[in-house]
């Protein structure tokens, strides 16, 4: 499960007239991932599917636009697989063009109704500013020979000051409505030219904002409001009538639209393959990637479906093609949620170890060790199972995480924080914290060692011998790390680092320093500084990375400490308050600590594990498919 599925590069030569049937067959097998690179033979320069593709795209666009007006049923199923030739596609495109012309007329009518409804809403919004003003609004919009009218809003804190200033300018102010911090006012005064500039200066200083009176509001606000309400009701009736016409029209052509949708599904594989197809005369060539185990089955399927002769060649990927080869994703229901988390970091390059299974195992072990409780784990597993419909592919993740927590709860003897109800199968972290710290540190050493071994393997697979030996987390780094751990254990148990570990540490660091020195292209002083910093970083990095795993023990102790805090608070309550506190405390631990523990485990997996051996720069196997059950647009 850790090794990638072997792939082969295949080249299919068929007669150009057989291309639609060949593409349909490739889509049915779901084993062919197209390779868009042009073939090595210079003769294959033509693009035979261009007209077919243009017709398909135009027809699909027209059907999608019609479906926005009258959606098709949510799902359509292909009952009969058949070849869609270019003439059928051309006729379908013409029919969809006529259908879209009819649909466009309905869309235009709906658009006009929408615009009129929007205009009514805007008029109603504008009318709200004049709702308490019982006057013909046409008078306010038209200046008379002797009077000027201003209607607007002013901050209420400036109202008294503005009223006084307007009195000096021989204008009167009438307040007719309050809205929030502003007052709506009407200002009336004589139309004398020499005072108009002075008045505008006064209004600006007071923060006056004039309210425009829209066209069409030429009577009292109450009368205008009644007219708008009547027109809104009329629009609702018009929209209902139009919608019934559209539904009747859609019912007449629904079967044909469904057939058109299915026809386009059948034509899609050929269009998808178009960038990968080249032709020379009547001969066409297309290339792609196929799992090695499926090559023979693909050839048999092509023999059964193609009427004309063809040639299928398969070879192993060349070393220079490795970045182009797709990686087949792990297909396992239990590993599916872990695979999704791995994809958040990246896709393994072809040839690299797929870390999904290892990630799942180590994640569950660390989560259970840090959050070990039989009762709380059962809640997590039970909730994941109960909501499996909503969680989808993530349901197994919750069930497995809860199961791991339950297993470690049995080991620790913990049930909803109670440490003395169930006898521990081994020991409680609180009773022997030193042992927990030793186990966590030992686990970290094992984890980092496996990560380095995987990094070495991945580099050897791609032919990077130097990187496997001297690269970051390569063989020399691993020798240094294991020698450092050996010496540290010896120092703790025997009081001496040991001569052999010392020699290995010095030899490994010296080798890395010499390699770094030779790789640098800089003045001697700068080279010496870089080598010193890189060497120091190697030592500090491995020590700090190992100590990082002490959080596994720390959170197992923290889990017990939180439970003790909850029971301490519960002991201060009465009988009812005691159990309420215990229940709420467990909920708090489940939500808060459970989330934190998950984040910490992911941090260890991504930073301490994937960063060492997983490039994540590959791309996933995406075979050509015939979507028999496809949601309609």
mmCIF file of N, CA and C in Angstrom, residues 15-74:
data_model
loop_
_atom_site.group_PDB
_atom_site.id
_atom_site.type_symbol
_atom_site.label_atom_id
_atom_site.label_comp_id
_atom_site.label_asym_id
_atom_site.label_seq_id
_atom_site.Cartn_x
_atom_site.Cartn_y
_atom_site.Cartn_z
ATOM 1 N N UNK A 15 -7.559 4.789 -37.090
ATOM 2 C CA UNK A 15 -8.019 5.579 -38.219
ATOM 3 C C UNK A 15 -8.827 6.770 -37.698
ATOM 4 N N UNK A 16 -8.681 7.902 -38.360
ATOM 5 C CA UNK A 16 -9.331 9.124 -37.894
ATOM 6 C C UNK A 16 -10.842 8.946 -37.742
ATOM 7 N N UNK A 17 -11.443 8.173 -38.638
ATOM 8 C CA UNK A 17 -12.888 7.967 -38.563
ATOM 9 C C UNK A 17 -13.298 7.175 -37.333
ATOM 10 N N UNK A 18 -12.353 6.456 -36.727
ATOM 11 C CA UNK A 18 -12.643 5.662 -35.532
ATOM 12 C C UNK A 18 -12.392 6.435 -34.232
ATOM 13 N N UNK A 19 -11.972 7.692 -34.322
ATOM 14 C CA UNK A 19 -11.630 8.443 -33.112
ATOM 15 C C UNK A 19 -12.807 8.582 -32.134
ATOM 16 N N UNK A 20 -14.018 8.935 -32.583
ATOM 17 C CA UNK A 20 -15.127 9.037 -31.613
ATOM 18 C C UNK A 20 -15.382 7.727 -30.871
ATOM 19 N N UNK A 21 -15.368 6.588 -31.597
ATOM 20 C CA UNK A 21 -15.587 5.295 -30.947
ATOM 21 C C UNK A 21 -14.437 4.973 -29.991
ATOM 22 N N UNK A 22 -13.187 5.256 -30.413
ATOM 23 C CA UNK A 22 -12.037 4.979 -29.548
ATOM 24 C C UNK A 22 -12.104 5.810 -28.268
ATOM 25 N N UNK A 23 -12.460 7.083 -28.383
ATOM 26 C CA UNK A 23 -12.543 7.936 -27.194
ATOM 27 C C UNK A 23 -13.636 7.458 -26.255
ATOM 28 N N UNK A 24 -14.757 6.980 -26.811
ATOM 29 C CA UNK A 24 -15.839 6.471 -25.981
ATOM 30 C C UNK A 24 -15.409 5.206 -25.243
ATOM 31 N N UNK A 25 -14.648 4.356 -25.923
ATOM 32 C CA UNK A 25 -14.149 3.132 -25.293
ATOM 33 C C UNK A 25 -13.169 3.461 -24.177
ATOM 34 N N UNK A 26 -12.268 4.399 -24.420
ATOM 35 C CA UNK A 26 -11.318 4.805 -23.381
ATOM 36 C C UNK A 26 -12.052 5.369 -22.173
ATOM 37 N N UNK A 27 -13.126 6.118 -22.416
ATOM 38 C CA UNK A 27 -13.885 6.685 -21.301
ATOM 39 C C UNK A 27 -14.611 5.603 -20.512
ATOM 40 N N UNK A 28 -15.111 4.567 -21.211
ATOM 41 C CA UNK A 28 -15.815 3.486 -20.520
ATOM 42 C C UNK A 28 -14.887 2.700 -19.602
ATOM 43 N N UNK A 29 -13.635 2.500 -20.017
ATOM 44 C CA UNK A 29 -12.708 1.709 -19.199
ATOM 45 C C UNK A 29 -12.202 2.487 -17.987
ATOM 46 N N UNK A 30 -12.191 3.843 -18.075
ATOM 47 C CA UNK A 30 -11.730 4.698 -16.981
ATOM 48 C C UNK A 30 -10.319 4.352 -16.544
ATOM 49 N N UNK A 31 -9.451 4.091 -17.520
ATOM 50 C CA UNK A 31 -8.059 3.741 -17.204
ATOM 51 C C UNK A 31 -7.060 4.607 -17.963
ATOM 52 N N UNK A 32 -7.526 5.555 -18.767
ATOM 53 C CA UNK A 32 -6.647 6.302 -19.671
ATOM 54 C C UNK A 32 -6.585 7.761 -19.257
ATOM 55 N N UNK A 33 -5.416 8.221 -18.840
ATOM 56 C CA UNK A 33 -5.189 9.624 -18.489
ATOM 57 C C UNK A 33 -4.452 10.277 -19.654
ATOM 58 N N UNK A 34 -5.092 11.186 -20.412
ATOM 59 C CA UNK A 34 -4.481 11.719 -21.635
ATOM 60 C C UNK A 34 -3.162 12.442 -21.382
ATOM 61 N N UNK A 35 -2.243 12.285 -22.327
ATOM 62 C CA UNK A 35 -0.959 12.981 -22.318
ATOM 63 C C UNK A 35 -1.006 14.024 -23.437
ATOM 64 N N UNK A 36 -1.054 15.318 -23.109
ATOM 65 C CA UNK A 36 -1.230 16.341 -24.153
ATOM 66 C C UNK A 36 0.028 16.629 -24.974
ATOM 67 N N UNK A 37 1.161 16.009 -24.633
ATOM 68 C CA UNK A 37 2.385 16.276 -25.405
ATOM 69 C C UNK A 37 2.241 15.756 -26.834
ATOM 70 N N UNK A 38 2.763 16.476 -27.809
ATOM 71 C CA UNK A 38 2.701 15.977 -29.195
ATOM 72 C C UNK A 38 3.558 14.728 -29.342
ATOM 73 N N UNK A 39 3.177 13.792 -30.222
ATOM 74 C CA UNK A 39 3.964 12.569 -30.409
ATOM 75 C C UNK A 39 5.334 12.872 -30.997
ATOM 76 N N UNK A 40 6.223 11.910 -30.841
ATOM 77 C CA UNK A 40 7.600 12.094 -31.323
ATOM 78 C C UNK A 40 7.653 12.179 -32.839
ATOM 79 N N UNK A 41 6.735 11.479 -33.525
ATOM 80 C CA UNK A 41 6.745 11.496 -34.987
ATOM 81 C C UNK A 41 6.307 12.873 -35.494
ATOM 82 N N UNK A 42 7.149 13.475 -36.323
ATOM 83 C CA UNK A 42 6.869 14.823 -36.832
ATOM 84 C C UNK A 42 5.686 14.841 -37.783
ATOM 85 N N UNK A 43 5.305 13.655 -38.333
ATOM 86 C CA UNK A 43 4.210 13.621 -39.301
ATOM 87 C C UNK A 43 2.866 13.958 -38.659
ATOM 88 N N UNK A 44 2.736 13.651 -37.388
ATOM 89 C CA UNK A 44 1.458 13.869 -36.714
ATOM 90 C C UNK A 44 1.374 15.317 -36.239
ATOM 91 N N UNK A 45 0.859 16.178 -37.121
ATOM 92 C CA UNK A 45 0.813 17.601 -36.798
ATOM 93 C C UNK A 45 -0.603 18.165 -36.835
ATOM 94 N N UNK A 46 -1.531 17.463 -37.462
ATOM 95 C CA UNK A 46 -2.894 17.983 -37.600
ATOM 96 C C UNK A 46 -3.709 17.759 -36.329
ATOM 97 N N UNK A 47 -4.754 18.566 -36.158
ATOM 98 C CA UNK A 47 -5.671 18.447 -35.014
ATOM 99 C C UNK A 47 -7.038 18.072 -35.545
ATOM 100 N N UNK A 48 -7.345 16.772 -35.607
ATOM 101 C CA UNK A 48 -8.551 16.332 -36.314
ATOM 102 C C UNK A 48 -9.856 16.652 -35.617
ATOM 103 N N UNK A 49 -9.855 16.921 -34.332
ATOM 104 C CA UNK A 49 -11.116 17.088 -33.607
ATOM 105 C C UNK A 49 -11.541 18.520 -33.400
ATOM 106 N N UNK A 50 -10.910 19.476 -34.082
ATOM 107 C CA UNK A 50 -11.199 20.883 -33.816
ATOM 108 C C UNK A 50 -12.644 21.259 -34.144
ATOM 109 N N UNK A 51 -13.153 20.862 -35.312
ATOM 110 C CA UNK A 51 -14.538 21.192 -35.693
ATOM 111 C C UNK A 51 -15.520 20.535 -34.735
ATOM 112 N N UNK A 52 -15.268 19.261 -34.397
ATOM 113 C CA UNK A 52 -16.132 18.527 -33.471
ATOM 114 C C UNK A 52 -16.166 19.241 -32.120
ATOM 115 N N UNK A 53 -15.012 19.668 -31.655
ATOM 116 C CA UNK A 53 -14.939 20.335 -30.364
ATOM 117 C C UNK A 53 -15.692 21.664 -30.385
ATOM 118 N N UNK A 54 -15.534 22.449 -31.473
ATOM 119 C CA UNK A 54 -16.225 23.734 -31.554
ATOM 120 C C UNK A 54 -17.743 23.550 -31.549
ATOM 121 N N UNK A 55 -18.226 22.543 -32.281
ATOM 122 C CA UNK A 55 -19.662 22.269 -32.290
ATOM 123 C C UNK A 55 -20.147 21.870 -30.899
ATOM 124 N N UNK A 56 -19.368 21.011 -30.245
ATOM 125 C CA UNK A 56 -19.748 20.558 -28.899
ATOM 126 C C UNK A 56 -19.825 21.740 -27.935
ATOM 127 N N UNK A 57 -18.792 22.583 -27.932
ATOM 128 C CA UNK A 57 -18.755 23.687 -26.984
ATOM 129 C C UNK A 57 -19.898 24.669 -27.221
ATOM 130 N N UNK A 58 -20.237 24.918 -28.495
ATOM 131 C CA UNK A 58 -21.347 25.828 -28.786
ATOM 132 C C UNK A 58 -22.675 25.211 -28.351
ATOM 133 N N UNK A 59 -22.845 23.920 -28.637
ATOM 134 C CA UNK A 59 -24.082 23.248 -28.236
ATOM 135 C C UNK A 59 -24.203 23.195 -26.718
ATOM 136 N N UNK A 60 -23.102 22.881 -26.026
ATOM 137 C CA UNK A 60 -23.130 22.826 -24.563
ATOM 138 C C UNK A 60 -23.445 24.197 -23.981
ATOM 139 N N UNK A 61 -22.874 25.249 -24.559
ATOM 140 C CA UNK A 61 -23.142 26.596 -24.063
ATOM 141 C C UNK A 61 -24.617 26.946 -24.224
ATOM 142 N N UNK A 62 -25.197 26.595 -25.374
ATOM 143 C CA UNK A 62 -26.613 26.906 -25.599
ATOM 144 C C UNK A 62 -27.513 26.141 -24.649
ATOM 145 N N UNK A 63 -27.205 24.849 -24.423
ATOM 146 C CA UNK A 63 -28.032 24.056 -23.508
ATOM 147 C C UNK A 63 -27.905 24.577 -22.084
ATOM 148 N N UNK A 64 -26.707 24.981 -21.688
ATOM 149 C CA UNK A 64 -26.520 25.513 -20.337
ATOM 150 C C UNK A 64 -27.318 26.795 -20.136
ATOM 151 N N UNK A 65 -27.343 27.651 -21.157
ATOM 152 C CA UNK A 65 -28.100 28.904 -21.030
ATOM 153 C C UNK A 65 -29.598 28.635 -20.962
ATOM 154 N N UNK A 66 -30.082 27.667 -21.732
ATOM 155 C CA UNK A 66 -31.498 27.311 -21.660
ATOM 156 C C UNK A 66 -31.817 26.712 -20.290
ATOM 157 N N UNK A 67 -30.881 25.914 -19.763
ATOM 158 C CA UNK A 67 -31.122 25.242 -18.481
ATOM 159 C C UNK A 67 -31.133 26.210 -17.310
ATOM 160 N N UNK A 68 -30.527 27.384 -17.475
ATOM 161 C CA UNK A 68 -30.626 28.386 -16.418
ATOM 162 C C UNK A 68 -32.040 28.926 -16.324
ATOM 163 N N UNK A 69 -32.734 28.971 -17.461
ATOM 164 C CA UNK A 69 -34.126 29.439 -17.474
ATOM 165 C C UNK A 69 -35.075 28.340 -17.024
ATOM 166 N N UNK A 70 -34.885 27.117 -17.554
ATOM 167 C CA UNK A 70 -35.739 25.979 -17.212
ATOM 168 C C UNK A 70 -34.825 24.789 -16.902
ATOM 169 N N UNK A 71 -34.460 24.588 -15.636
ATOM 170 C CA UNK A 71 -33.523 23.513 -15.282
ATOM 171 C C UNK A 71 -34.072 22.141 -15.647
ATOM 172 N N UNK A 72 -33.134 21.246 -15.998
ATOM 173 C CA UNK A 72 -33.471 19.842 -16.225
ATOM 174 C C UNK A 72 -33.542 19.120 -14.893
ATOM 175 N N UNK A 73 -34.070 17.892 -14.855
ATOM 176 C CA UNK A 73 -34.017 17.109 -13.619
ATOM 177 C C UNK A 73 -32.594 17.012 -13.089
ATOM 178 N N UNK A 74 -32.458 16.842 -11.786
ATOM 179 C CA UNK A 74 -31.150 16.908 -11.149
ATOM 180 C C UNK A 74 -30.161 15.868 -11.653
#
